[in-house]
Amino acid sequence: NKRLRAENEQLQVPALLGNAVSGSESSISVGDFAKVLRQKGVKIGRNRLFNWLKQHHYLIANGRETNSPTQRSHELGIMEVRETVITTNHGSKTRFTPLITGKGQQYFVTKFLSKKALKV
């Protein structure tokens, strides 16, 4: 009976956000993903989600590539980066936009709905 309860608890975690992220093949921005989490009861916004991702080494925290996904995030297939070159009168600048993949959305939903990650 205890084993079945534990198994049921594990299955409920992904089911809570199932319709929002299941089967999603497109990547979304961190800000949009924060909105999805918020709609499903996780009290987090864009800035707090960015900080959490940096603290847990999913995003690079400092340097030229700040907010770019780490190598670990790329290898797991949970994040990707969109690079945009901005040209101004003073030269060009590369802007990195982190995106959360469909697989990453499911990965982070599971993390945030587990009791450990709720301490944001």
PDB file of N, CA, C and O in Angstrom, residues 9-84:
ATOM      1  N   GLU A   9       2.123   9.319  -6.022  1.00  0.00           N
ATOM      2  CA  GLU A   9       2.637  10.671  -5.795  1.00  0.00           C
ATOM      3  C   GLU A   9       3.601  11.081  -6.904  1.00  0.00           C
ATOM      4  O   GLU A   9       3.563  12.208  -7.395  1.00  0.00           O
ATOM      5  N   GLN A  10       4.462  10.152  -7.324  1.00  0.00           N
ATOM      6  CA  GLN A  10       5.414  10.447  -8.389  1.00  0.00           C
ATOM      7  C   GLN A  10       4.709  10.701  -9.715  1.00  0.00           C
ATOM      8  O   GLN A  10       5.130  11.536 -10.496  1.00  0.00           O
ATOM      9  N   LEU A  11       3.641   9.991  -9.974  1.00  0.00           N
ATOM     10  CA  LEU A  11       2.916  10.156 -11.235  1.00  0.00           C
ATOM     11  C   LEU A  11       2.103  11.440 -11.264  1.00  0.00           C
ATOM     12  O   LEU A  11       1.844  11.995 -12.323  1.00  0.00           O
ATOM     13  N   GLN A  12       1.701  11.942 -10.109  1.00  0.00           N
ATOM     14  CA  GLN A  12       0.909  13.164 -10.053  1.00  0.00           C
ATOM     15  C   GLN A  12       1.737  14.394 -10.396  1.00  0.00           C
ATOM     16  O   GLN A  12       1.218  15.361 -10.926  1.00  0.00           O
ATOM     17  N   VAL A  13       3.020  14.371 -10.096  1.00  0.00           N
ATOM     18  CA  VAL A  13       3.877  15.534 -10.333  1.00  0.00           C
ATOM     19  C   VAL A  13       3.849  15.970 -11.795  1.00  0.00           C
ATOM     20  O   VAL A  13       3.474  17.094 -12.096  1.00  0.00           O
ATOM     21  N   PRO A  14       4.185  15.101 -12.766  1.00  0.00           N
ATOM     22  CA  PRO A  14       4.132  15.551 -14.156  1.00  0.00           C
ATOM     23  C   PRO A  14       2.703  15.801 -14.643  1.00  0.00           C
ATOM     24  O   PRO A  14       2.481  16.616 -15.529  1.00  0.00           O
ATOM     25  N   ALA A  15       1.741  15.126 -14.072  1.00  0.00           N
ATOM     26  CA  ALA A  15       0.355  15.287 -14.511  1.00  0.00           C
ATOM     27  C   ALA A  15      -0.190  16.679 -14.217  1.00  0.00           C
ATOM     28  O   ALA A  15      -1.066  17.164 -14.931  1.00  0.00           O
ATOM     29  N   LEU A  16       0.329  17.342 -13.194  1.00  0.00           N
ATOM     30  CA  LEU A  16      -0.168  18.671 -12.853  1.00  0.00           C
ATOM     31  C   LEU A  16       0.032  19.685 -13.973  1.00  0.00           C
ATOM     32  O   LEU A  16      -0.787  20.557 -14.189  1.00  0.00           O
ATOM     33  N   LEU A  17       1.120  19.575 -14.698  1.00  0.00           N
ATOM     34  CA  LEU A  17       1.381  20.489 -15.803  1.00  0.00           C
ATOM     35  C   LEU A  17       1.334  19.789 -17.146  1.00  0.00           C
ATOM     36  O   LEU A  17       1.738  20.343 -18.148  1.00  0.00           O
ATOM     37  N   GLY A  18       0.802  18.595 -17.157  1.00  0.00           N
ATOM     38  CA  GLY A  18       0.804  17.780 -18.361  1.00  0.00           C
ATOM     39  C   GLY A  18       0.327  18.490 -19.604  1.00  0.00           C
ATOM     40  O   GLY A  18       0.998  18.479 -20.621  1.00  0.00           O
ATOM     41  N   ASN A  19      -0.828  19.114 -19.571  1.00  0.00           N
ATOM     42  CA  ASN A  19      -1.368  19.755 -20.763  1.00  0.00           C
ATOM     43  C   ASN A  19      -0.544  20.959 -21.183  1.00  0.00           C
ATOM     44  O   ASN A  19      -0.487  21.282 -22.361  1.00  0.00           O
ATOM     45  N   ALA A  20       0.068  21.622 -20.251  1.00  0.00           N
ATOM     46  CA  ALA A  20       0.820  22.832 -20.574  1.00  0.00           C
ATOM     47  C   ALA A  20       2.115  22.535 -21.319  1.00  0.00           C
ATOM     48  O   ALA A  20       2.516  23.290 -22.191  1.00  0.00           O
ATOM     49  N   VAL A  21       2.791  21.444 -20.981  1.00  0.00           N
ATOM     50  CA  VAL A  21       4.104  21.208 -21.577  1.00  0.00           C
ATOM     51  C   VAL A  21       4.260  19.872 -22.278  1.00  0.00           C
ATOM     52  O   VAL A  21       5.236  19.684 -22.982  1.00  0.00           O
ATOM     53  N   SER A  22       3.346  18.945 -22.108  1.00  0.00           N
ATOM     54  CA  SER A  22       3.553  17.624 -22.696  1.00  0.00           C
ATOM     55  C   SER A  22       3.552  17.710 -24.214  1.00  0.00           C
ATOM     56  O   SER A  22       2.742  18.381 -24.818  1.00  0.00           O
ATOM     57  N   GLY A  23       4.494  17.045 -24.795  1.00  0.00           N
ATOM     58  CA  GLY A  23       4.582  16.997 -26.240  1.00  0.00           C
ATOM     59  C   GLY A  23       5.040  18.293 -26.881  1.00  0.00           C
ATOM     60  O   GLY A  23       5.033  18.407 -28.092  1.00  0.00           O
ATOM     61  N   SER A  24       5.430  19.251 -26.104  1.00  0.00           N
ATOM     62  CA  SER A  24       5.874  20.513 -26.665  1.00  0.00           C
ATOM     63  C   SER A  24       7.209  20.307 -27.347  1.00  0.00           C
ATOM     64  O   SER A  24       8.159  19.845 -26.739  1.00  0.00           O
ATOM     65  N   GLU A  25       7.261  20.613 -28.627  1.00  0.00           N
ATOM     66  CA  GLU A  25       8.508  20.444 -29.368  1.00  0.00           C
ATOM     67  C   GLU A  25       9.230  21.772 -29.547  1.00  0.00           C
ATOM     68  O   GLU A  25      10.385  21.807 -29.920  1.00  0.00           O
ATOM     69  N   SER A  26       8.533  22.867 -29.285  1.00  0.00           N
ATOM     70  CA  SER A  26       9.183  24.162 -29.470  1.00  0.00           C
ATOM     71  C   SER A  26       9.770  24.644 -28.151  1.00  0.00           C
ATOM     72  O   SER A  26       9.323  24.268 -27.080  1.00  0.00           O
ATOM     73  N   SER A  27      10.772  25.468 -28.267  1.00  0.00           N
ATOM     74  CA  SER A  27      11.418  26.035 -27.088  1.00  0.00           C
ATOM     75  C   SER A  27      10.746  27.350 -26.736  1.00  0.00           C
ATOM     76  O   SER A  27      10.265  28.065 -27.608  1.00  0.00           O
ATOM     77  N   ILE A  28      10.707  27.654 -25.435  1.00  0.00           N
ATOM     78  CA  ILE A  28      10.127  28.914 -24.987  1.00  0.00           C
ATOM     79  C   ILE A  28      11.137  29.656 -24.124  1.00  0.00           C
ATOM     80  O   ILE A  28      12.068  29.055 -23.591  1.00  0.00           O
ATOM     81  N   SER A  29      10.918  30.946 -23.992  1.00  0.00           N
ATOM     82  CA  SER A  29      11.833  31.755 -23.187  1.00  0.00           C
ATOM     83  C   SER A  29      11.643  31.444 -21.704  1.00  0.00           C
ATOM     84  O   SER A  29      10.616  30.893 -21.290  1.00  0.00           O
ATOM     85  N   VAL A  30      12.619  31.825 -20.918  1.00  0.00           N
ATOM     86  CA  VAL A  30      12.566  31.615 -19.476  1.00  0.00           C
ATOM     87  C   VAL A  30      11.388  32.392 -18.883  1.00  0.00           C
ATOM     88  O   VAL A  30      10.668  31.889 -18.020  1.00  0.00           O
ATOM     89  N   GLY A  31      11.160  33.608 -19.369  1.00  0.00           N
ATOM     90  CA  GLY A  31      10.046  34.413 -18.878  1.00  0.00           C
ATOM     91  C   GLY A  31       8.701  33.768 -19.148  1.00  0.00           C
ATOM     92  O   GLY A  31       7.816  33.748 -18.280  1.00  0.00           O
ATOM     93  N   ASP A  32       8.514  33.220 -20.352  1.00  0.00           N
ATOM     94  CA  ASP A  32       7.258  32.547 -20.680  1.00  0.00           C
ATOM     95  C   ASP A  32       7.075  31.285 -19.845  1.00  0.00           C
ATOM     96  O   ASP A  32       5.968  30.961 -19.416  1.00  0.00           O
ATOM     97  N   PHE A  33       8.173  30.571 -19.608  1.00  0.00           N
ATOM     98  CA  PHE A  33       8.081  29.364 -18.785  1.00  0.00           C
ATOM     99  C   PHE A  33       7.723  29.715 -17.345  1.00  0.00           C
ATOM    100  O   PHE A  33       6.968  28.991 -16.696  1.00  0.00           O
ATOM    101  N   ALA A  34       8.227  30.837 -16.853  1.00  0.00           N
ATOM    102  CA  ALA A  34       7.878  31.284 -15.502  1.00  0.00           C
ATOM    103  C   ALA A  34       6.371  31.537 -15.411  1.00  0.00           C
ATOM    104  O   ALA A  34       5.738  31.230 -14.393  1.00  0.00           O
ATOM    105  N   LYS A  35       5.782  32.076 -16.480  1.00  0.00           N
ATOM    106  CA  LYS A  35       4.332  32.307 -16.499  1.00  0.00           C
ATOM    107  C   LYS A  35       3.563  30.998 -16.437  1.00  0.00           C
ATOM    108  O   LYS A  35       2.555  30.896 -15.733  1.00  0.00           O
ATOM    109  N   VAL A  36       4.048  29.988 -17.154  1.00  0.00           N
ATOM    110  CA  VAL A  36       3.404  28.671 -17.124  1.00  0.00           C
ATOM    111  C   VAL A  36       3.456  28.094 -15.720  1.00  0.00           C
ATOM    112  O   VAL A  36       2.454  27.586 -15.197  1.00  0.00           O
ATOM    113  N   LEU A  37       4.634  28.181 -15.089  1.00  0.00           N
ATOM    114  CA  LEU A  37       4.776  27.672 -13.722  1.00  0.00           C
ATOM    115  C   LEU A  37       3.843  28.410 -12.768  1.00  0.00           C
ATOM    116  O   LEU A  37       3.210  27.805 -11.900  1.00  0.00           O
ATOM    117  N   ARG A  38       3.763  29.713 -12.927  1.00  0.00           N
ATOM    118  CA  ARG A  38       2.922  30.536 -12.053  1.00  0.00           C
ATOM    119  C   ARG A  38       1.446  30.150 -12.187  1.00  0.00           C
ATOM    120  O   ARG A  38       0.732  30.089 -11.201  1.00  0.00           O
ATOM    121  N   GLN A  39       1.006  29.895 -13.415  1.00  0.00           N
ATOM    122  CA  GLN A  39      -0.382  29.486 -13.643  1.00  0.00           C
ATOM    123  C   GLN A  39      -0.704  28.165 -12.964  1.00  0.00           C
ATOM    124  O   GLN A  39      -1.853  27.914 -12.613  1.00  0.00           O
ATOM    125  N   LYS A  40       0.300  27.351 -12.780  1.00  0.00           N
ATOM    126  CA  LYS A  40       0.097  26.035 -12.179  1.00  0.00           C
ATOM    127  C   LYS A  40       0.421  26.000 -10.693  1.00  0.00           C
ATOM    128  O   LYS A  40       0.519  24.934 -10.107  1.00  0.00           O
ATOM    129  N   GLY A  41       0.607  27.166 -10.090  1.00  0.00           N
ATOM    130  CA  GLY A  41       0.747  27.219  -8.638  1.00  0.00           C
ATOM    131  C   GLY A  41       2.146  27.349  -8.087  1.00  0.00           C
ATOM    132  O   GLY A  41       2.328  27.394  -6.878  1.00  0.00           O
ATOM    133  N   VAL A  42       3.156  27.399  -8.934  1.00  0.00           N
ATOM    134  CA  VAL A  42       4.526  27.593  -8.456  1.00  0.00           C
ATOM    135  C   VAL A  42       4.753  29.101  -8.373  1.00  0.00           C
ATOM    136  O   VAL A  42       4.658  29.799  -9.366  1.00  0.00           O
ATOM    137  N   LYS A  43       5.011  29.588  -7.193  1.00  0.00           N
ATOM    138  CA  LYS A  43       5.145  31.032  -6.983  1.00  0.00           C
ATOM    139  C   LYS A  43       6.541  31.496  -7.373  1.00  0.00           C
ATOM    140  O   LYS A  43       7.441  31.596  -6.545  1.00  0.00           O
ATOM    141  N   ILE A  44       6.684  31.787  -8.662  1.00  0.00           N
ATOM    142  CA  ILE A  44       7.975  32.228  -9.178  1.00  0.00           C
ATOM    143  C   ILE A  44       7.725  33.134 -10.383  1.00  0.00           C
ATOM    144  O   ILE A  44       6.756  32.946 -11.115  1.00  0.00           O
ATOM    145  N   GLY A  45       8.574  34.122 -10.523  1.00  0.00           N
ATOM    146  CA  GLY A  45       8.503  35.020 -11.671  1.00  0.00           C
ATOM    147  C   GLY A  45       9.761  34.887 -12.506  1.00  0.00           C
ATOM    148  O   GLY A  45      10.638  34.066 -12.223  1.00  0.00           O
ATOM    149  N   ARG A  46       9.858  35.701 -13.539  1.00  0.00           N
ATOM    150  CA  ARG A  46      10.980  35.623 -14.477  1.00  0.00           C
ATOM    151  C   ARG A  46      12.323  35.822 -13.780  1.00  0.00           C
ATOM    152  O   ARG A  46      13.249  35.033 -13.957  1.00  0.00           O
ATOM    153  N   ASN A  47      12.448  36.881 -12.978  1.00  0.00           N
ATOM    154  CA  ASN A  47      13.737  37.173 -12.336  1.00  0.00           C
ATOM    155  C   ASN A  47      14.132  36.091 -11.341  1.00  0.00           C
ATOM    156  O   ASN A  47      15.305  35.699 -11.284  1.00  0.00           O
ATOM    157  N   ARG A  48      13.188  35.617 -10.557  1.00  0.00           N
ATOM    158  CA  ARG A  48      13.507  34.566  -9.585  1.00  0.00           C
ATOM    159  C   ARG A  48      13.857  33.261 -10.285  1.00  0.00           C
ATOM    160  O   ARG A  48      14.719  32.508  -9.827  1.00  0.00           O
ATOM    161  N   LEU A  49      13.207  32.986 -11.416  1.00  0.00           N
ATOM    162  CA  LEU A  49      13.540  31.778 -12.174  1.00  0.00           C
ATOM    163  C   LEU A  49      14.943  31.893 -12.765  1.00  0.00           C
ATOM    164  O   LEU A  49      15.724  30.944 -12.707  1.00  0.00           O
ATOM    165  N   PHE A  50      15.290  33.057 -13.312  1.00  0.00           N
ATOM    166  CA  PHE A  50      16.652  33.267 -13.814  1.00  0.00           C
ATOM    167  C   PHE A  50      17.666  33.047 -12.692  1.00  0.00           C
ATOM    168  O   PHE A  50      18.683  32.365 -12.885  1.00  0.00           O
ATOM    169  N   ASN A  51      17.423  33.624 -11.523  1.00  0.00           N
ATOM    170  CA  ASN A  51      18.348  33.450 -10.394  1.00  0.00           C
ATOM    171  C   ASN A  51      18.467  31.990  -9.993  1.00  0.00           C
ATOM    172  O   ASN A  51      19.560  31.500  -9.707  1.00  0.00           O
ATOM    173  N   TRP A  52      17.347  31.277  -9.954  1.00  0.00           N
ATOM    174  CA  TRP A  52      17.354  29.859  -9.582  1.00  0.00           C
ATOM    175  C   TRP A  52      18.173  29.060 -10.596  1.00  0.00           C
ATOM    176  O   TRP A  52      18.971  28.202 -10.216  1.00  0.00           O
ATOM    177  N   LEU A  53      17.980  29.336 -11.886  1.00  0.00           N
ATOM    178  CA  LEU A  53      18.720  28.622 -12.925  1.00  0.00           C
ATOM    179  C   LEU A  53      20.220  28.888 -12.824  1.00  0.00           C
ATOM    180  O   LEU A  53      21.036  27.991 -13.061  1.00  0.00           O
ATOM    181  N   LYS A  54      20.597  30.115 -12.462  1.00  0.00           N
ATOM    182  CA  LYS A  54      22.018  30.433 -12.283  1.00  0.00           C
ATOM    183  C   LYS A  54      22.582  29.735 -11.044  1.00  0.00           C
ATOM    184  O   LYS A  54      23.677  29.172 -11.083  1.00  0.00           O
ATOM    185  N   GLN A  55      21.848  29.774  -9.946  1.00  0.00           N
ATOM    186  CA  GLN A  55      22.320  29.159  -8.703  1.00  0.00           C
ATOM    187  C   GLN A  55      22.496  27.650  -8.839  1.00  0.00           C
ATOM    188  O   GLN A  55      23.358  27.061  -8.202  1.00  0.00           O
ATOM    189  N   HIS A  56      21.678  27.035  -9.676  1.00  0.00           N
ATOM    190  CA  HIS A  56      21.743  25.585  -9.850  1.00  0.00           C
ATOM    191  C   HIS A  56      22.518  25.184 -11.107  1.00  0.00           C
ATOM    192  O   HIS A  56      22.444  24.047 -11.568  1.00  0.00           O
ATOM    193  N   HIS A  57      23.261  26.146 -11.654  1.00  0.00           N
ATOM    194  CA  HIS A  57      24.213  25.912 -12.745  1.00  0.00           C
ATOM    195  C   HIS A  57      23.571  25.403 -14.041  1.00  0.00           C
ATOM    196  O   HIS A  57      24.155  24.585 -14.747  1.00  0.00           O
ATOM    197  N   TYR A  58      22.391  25.898 -14.346  1.00  0.00           N
ATOM    198  CA  TYR A  58      21.781  25.645 -15.648  1.00  0.00           C
ATOM    199  C   TYR A  58      22.086  26.800 -16.598  1.00  0.00           C
ATOM    200  O   TYR A  58      22.069  26.627 -17.807  1.00  0.00           O
ATOM    201  N   LEU A  59      22.348  27.987 -16.039  1.00  0.00           N
ATOM    202  CA  LEU A  59      22.742  29.152 -16.816  1.00  0.00           C
ATOM    203  C   LEU A  59      24.082  29.669 -16.300  1.00  0.00           C
ATOM    204  O   LEU A  59      24.375  29.554 -15.111  1.00  0.00           O
ATOM    205  N   ILE A  60      24.869  30.267 -17.189  1.00  0.00           N
ATOM    206  CA  ILE A  60      26.142  30.873 -16.800  1.00  0.00           C
ATOM    207  C   ILE A  60      25.835  32.163 -16.038  1.00  0.00           C
ATOM    208  O   ILE A  60      25.053  32.991 -16.501  1.00  0.00           O
ATOM    209  N   ALA A  61      26.449  32.329 -14.880  1.00  0.00           N
ATOM    210  CA  ALA A  61      26.119  33.452 -14.001  1.00  0.00           C
ATOM    211  C   ALA A  61      26.912  34.718 -14.300  1.00  0.00           C
ATOM    212  O   ALA A  61      26.417  35.814 -14.103  1.00  0.00           O
ATOM    213  N   ASN A  62      28.134  34.598 -14.763  1.00  0.00           N
ATOM    214  CA  ASN A  62      28.999  35.775 -14.963  1.00  0.00           C
ATOM    215  C   ASN A  62      29.723  35.701 -16.291  1.00  0.00           C
ATOM    216  O   ASN A  62      29.797  34.661 -16.911  1.00  0.00           O
ATOM    217  N   GLY A  63      30.285  36.836 -16.678  1.00  0.00           N
ATOM    218  CA  GLY A  63      31.142  36.873 -17.850  1.00  0.00           C
ATOM    219  C   GLY A  63      30.432  37.305 -19.112  1.00  0.00           C
ATOM    220  O   GLY A  63      29.297  37.767 -19.096  1.00  0.00           O
ATOM    221  N   ARG A  64      31.120  37.125 -20.207  1.00  0.00           N
ATOM    222  CA  ARG A  64      30.616  37.559 -21.508  1.00  0.00           C
ATOM    223  C   ARG A  64      29.338  36.836 -21.905  1.00  0.00           C
ATOM    224  O   ARG A  64      28.476  37.398 -22.555  1.00  0.00           O
ATOM    225  N   GLU A  65      29.226  35.590 -21.533  1.00  0.00           N
ATOM    226  CA  GLU A  65      28.066  34.789 -21.923  1.00  0.00           C
ATOM    227  C   GLU A  65      27.057  34.625 -20.787  1.00  0.00           C
ATOM    228  O   GLU A  65      26.406  33.590 -20.668  1.00  0.00           O
ATOM    229  N   THR A  66      26.910  35.650 -19.966  1.00  0.00           N
ATOM    230  CA  THR A  66      25.934  35.617 -18.880  1.00  0.00           C
ATOM    231  C   THR A  66      24.567  35.246 -19.420  1.00  0.00           C
ATOM    232  O   THR A  66      24.154  35.718 -20.475  1.00  0.00           O
ATOM    233  N   ASN A  67      23.866  34.397 -18.703  1.00  0.00           N
ATOM    234  CA  ASN A  67      22.522  33.900 -19.034  1.00  0.00           C
ATOM    235  C   ASN A  67      22.505  32.908 -20.189  1.00  0.00           C
ATOM    236  O   ASN A  67      21.433  32.512 -20.632  1.00  0.00           O
ATOM    237  N   SER A  68      23.657  32.482 -20.669  1.00  0.00           N
ATOM    238  CA  SER A  68      23.693  31.418 -21.666  1.00  0.00           C
ATOM    239  C   SER A  68      23.616  30.080 -20.943  1.00  0.00           C
ATOM    240  O   SER A  68      24.123  29.936 -19.830  1.00  0.00           O
ATOM    241  N   PRO A  69      22.994  29.080 -21.567  1.00  0.00           N
ATOM    242  CA  PRO A  69      22.948  27.757 -20.943  1.00  0.00           C
ATOM    243  C   PRO A  69      24.345  27.180 -20.763  1.00  0.00           C
ATOM    244  O   PRO A  69      25.229  27.398 -21.593  1.00  0.00           O
ATOM    245  N   THR A  70      24.536  26.453 -19.698  1.00  0.00           N
ATOM    246  CA  THR A  70      25.818  25.794 -19.438  1.00  0.00           C
ATOM    247  C   THR A  70      25.951  24.573 -20.351  1.00  0.00           C
ATOM    248  O   THR A  70      24.978  24.129 -20.973  1.00  0.00           O
ATOM    249  N   GLN A  71      27.144  24.027 -20.400  1.00  0.00           N
ATOM    250  CA  GLN A  71      27.383  22.819 -21.196  1.00  0.00           C
ATOM    251  C   GLN A  71      26.489  21.685 -20.707  1.00  0.00           C
ATOM    252  O   GLN A  71      25.949  20.921 -21.494  1.00  0.00           O
ATOM    253  N   ARG A  72      26.320  21.593 -19.401  1.00  0.00           N
ATOM    254  CA  ARG A  72      25.465  20.559 -18.802  1.00  0.00           C
ATOM    255  C   ARG A  72      24.034  20.665 -19.325  1.00  0.00           C
ATOM    256  O   ARG A  72      23.410  19.660 -19.666  1.00  0.00           O
ATOM    257  N   SER A  73      23.509  21.880 -19.413  1.00  0.00           N
ATOM    258  CA  SER A  73      22.150  22.088 -19.913  1.00  0.00           C
ATOM    259  C   SER A  73      22.022  21.649 -21.368  1.00  0.00           C
ATOM    260  O   SER A  73      21.015  21.059 -21.758  1.00  0.00           O
ATOM    261  N   HIS A  74      23.045  21.958 -22.169  1.00  0.00           N
ATOM    262  CA  HIS A  74      23.047  21.529 -23.568  1.00  0.00           C
ATOM    263  C   HIS A  74      23.092  20.008 -23.674  1.00  0.00           C
ATOM    264  O   HIS A  74      22.361  19.414 -24.461  1.00  0.00           O
ATOM    265  N   GLU A  75      23.962  19.390 -22.879  1.00  0.00           N
ATOM    266  CA  GLU A  75      24.108  17.932 -22.938  1.00  0.00           C
ATOM    267  C   GLU A  75      22.839  17.212 -22.518  1.00  0.00           C
ATOM    268  O   GLU A  75      22.505  16.171 -23.067  1.00  0.00           O
ATOM    269  N   LEU A  76      22.121  17.769 -21.533  1.00  0.00           N
ATOM    270  CA  LEU A  76      20.859  17.177 -21.107  1.00  0.00           C
ATOM    271  C   LEU A  76      19.747  17.420 -22.130  1.00  0.00           C
ATOM    272  O   LEU A  76      18.710  16.764 -22.086  1.00  0.00           O
ATOM    273  N   GLY A  77      19.957  18.381 -23.010  1.00  0.00           N
ATOM    274  CA  GLY A  77      18.951  18.704 -24.019  1.00  0.00           C
ATOM    275  C   GLY A  77      17.779  19.495 -23.464  1.00  0.00           C
ATOM    276  O   GLY A  77      16.700  19.500 -24.045  1.00  0.00           O
ATOM    277  N   ILE A  78      18.007  20.189 -22.343  1.00  0.00           N
ATOM    278  CA  ILE A  78      16.911  20.912 -21.701  1.00  0.00           C
ATOM    279  C   ILE A  78      16.914  22.406 -22.008  1.00  0.00           C
ATOM    280  O   ILE A  78      15.913  23.076 -21.790  1.00  0.00           O
ATOM    281  N   MET A  79      18.035  22.906 -22.501  1.00  0.00           N
ATOM    282  CA  MET A  79      18.120  24.324 -22.836  1.00  0.00           C
ATOM    283  C   MET A  79      18.928  24.502 -24.109  1.00  0.00           C
ATOM    284  O   MET A  79      19.785  23.688 -24.439  1.00  0.00           O
ATOM    285  N   GLU A  80      18.616  25.591 -24.806  1.00  0.00           N
ATOM    286  CA  GLU A  80      19.385  25.982 -25.970  1.00  0.00           C
ATOM    287  C   GLU A  80      19.503  27.497 -25.963  1.00  0.00           C
ATOM    288  O   GLU A  80      18.887  28.158 -25.127  1.00  0.00           O
ATOM    289  N   VAL A  81      20.293  28.015 -26.866  1.00  0.00           N
ATOM    290  CA  VAL A  81      20.513  29.456 -26.873  1.00  0.00           C
ATOM    291  C   VAL A  81      20.236  30.009 -28.275  1.00  0.00           C
ATOM    292  O   VAL A  81      20.516  29.347 -29.276  1.00  0.00           O
ATOM    293  N   ARG A  82      19.653  31.176 -28.298  1.00  0.00           N
ATOM    294  CA  ARG A  82      19.470  31.905 -29.557  1.00  0.00           C
ATOM    295  C   ARG A  82      20.430  33.082 -29.502  1.00  0.00           C
ATOM    296  O   ARG A  82      20.383  33.896 -28.581  1.00  0.00           O
ATOM    297  N   GLU A  83      21.306  33.168 -30.478  1.00  0.00           N
ATOM    298  CA  GLU A  83      22.265  34.267 -30.532  1.00  0.00           C
ATOM    299  C   GLU A  83      21.772  35.297 -31.540  1.00  0.00           C
ATOM    300  O   GLU A  83      21.418  34.951 -32.654  1.00  0.00           O
ATOM    301  N   THR A  84      21.730  36.537 -31.122  1.00  0.00           N
ATOM    302  CA  THR A  84      21.317  37.629 -31.986  1.00  0.00           C
ATOM    303  C   THR A  84      22.432  38.660 -32.014  1.00  0.00           C
ATOM    304  O   THR A  84      22.906  39.089 -30.965  1.00  0.00           O
TER     305      THR A  84
END
